Amino acid sequence: MPRSKPVPGADPDRWRAFAVCLLAGFMTLLDVSVVNVALPSVQAGLRTSSAQLSWVVAGYTLAFGLALVPSGRLGDGLGRRRMFLAGLAAFTVLSMVCGVSVSGTWLVCARLGQGVAGGMLTPQVVGLMQQLFQGRERGRAAGFYGAMVAAATAVGPLVGGLLLRAAGSADGWRWVFFVNLPIGVVTFALAFRLLPQDGGQRQAARLDLAGVVLLGAGVAAIILPLIRAEDGRGHVRWSLLGLGPVLLACFVGWERHHRRRKGSALVDLHLLRHRPYAIGTLIGVVYFAGYTGLVFVLSLYFQRGLGYSALAAGAAGAPFSIGSSISAAFGGRATHRFGRPLVVVGTFTVALALVGMGLLVRHHHRAPMWLVLCGPLLVAGLGSGLVIGPNLTLALQRVPPTQGGTAAAVLQTAQRIGSAFGLAVVGSAFLGTLAASHGDSSLAVRRGLFISAVLVGVALLAAVADVLGSTRGRRQAAS
């Protein structure tokens, strides 16, 4: 983190406080992917059913997504420091509960609670970023945030593989959760000392319970069938996917009614009238679909197709997180200068790298694939670092700091839906092709990479449309 500069009125501990936020955010996001590697160990140790094993991952993802918006609203009202500390404490304790589980049911219930705690904490990270930084500094902070998101997503399998190898396959899965305890305790102590006080001017946070229920039901109706499709087990109720938009439309109608009657709402729908926020949310949905699908399909390819261990598969995907970490810092600093064209360059680079990977797999499938894909993965990571952080900064640039948590939570919920969609579509394409082609993993991964490239291409088109629209608007204003 950069040294704090004497900015008038700014918190002198702002960069250290934000580093603590990033550490907590990394821990919660890492738990989305790191547990995947430990599932065989969980099944052997607890003798869980297939349904329980599925919900160890799906329960966390779903609870996390459902908690985001209410928690963002509570953070804006009650205070982000309070919500951050409460979420971090709950996440740490529930990690211990997960680690000492004696049955599949115990573990599933603990994972649901852990997901809620992670969803409580995550919106406060971006809300505090909005509160602590202004102007160029906010862009730099968003760059670090983007690097954290990319690293947490990409290195999960590697971290899980290392923990299982160190602790052994029998009870190694428990250490996937126990490792959160020292991190959580240290992070809580630092956060208690460094995070800015909420102050006494905070308004009472009265949650619109009907809005919470409608929004939660709509998000769940969309995410649940996507999770089931990704998992590949059991019957997928696609009718729920059609019900989701209906419930979300009811949520929008209710929020408008509630705002007229009560003067407040769970989500200020006027946010979507801000072009940067609306475009940023759209880009977040489709980019995270392609980006998460890429990480997932490569993990499947390395492990199921090429027979890599979880540790080796994680190491093979490391160039992506390295590239993203390198470019995210530059992207954060350059956002204020270049704006949305930076996202255009990033999405174009990722899409091009994905197409290149597909061609390399097709023509060099007999070579060591970790070596063949190392370069394109690094390039894709470099492009990704120019997307996540800058898009976040641009989306939130006109959002008042008092609404930062709620606005971030809505954006992150949209990204969650995008990630679930990408995992379902890309994962189903890989596994379906693998079965239909009698084990041709080269063909399966090429189709998965192509779908990911199309999704990133949609994000590219949205970014280009925004740049063209902004240019046309400036010309009209000048004339």
XYZ file of C-alpha atoms in Angstrom, residues 6 50 70 129 141 152 240 290 305 313 367 397 400 413 454 473:
16
model
C -1.108 14.785 3.822
C -24.065 -35.785 -2.833
C -29.565 -5.665 3.185
C -13.310 2.793 0.119
C -7.768 2.008 -4.054
C -8.920 -14.546 -4.420
C -37.441 -20.732 -11.106
C -16.981 -14.769 -18.655
C -8.988 -33.556 -18.703
C -3.965 -27.120 -11.462
C 2.413 -30.375 -25.614
C -17.979 7.899 -9.220
C -22.787 9.820 -2.716
C -25.130 -8.900 -6.259
C -18.367 -14.322 -26.107
C -22.750 13.740 -25.746
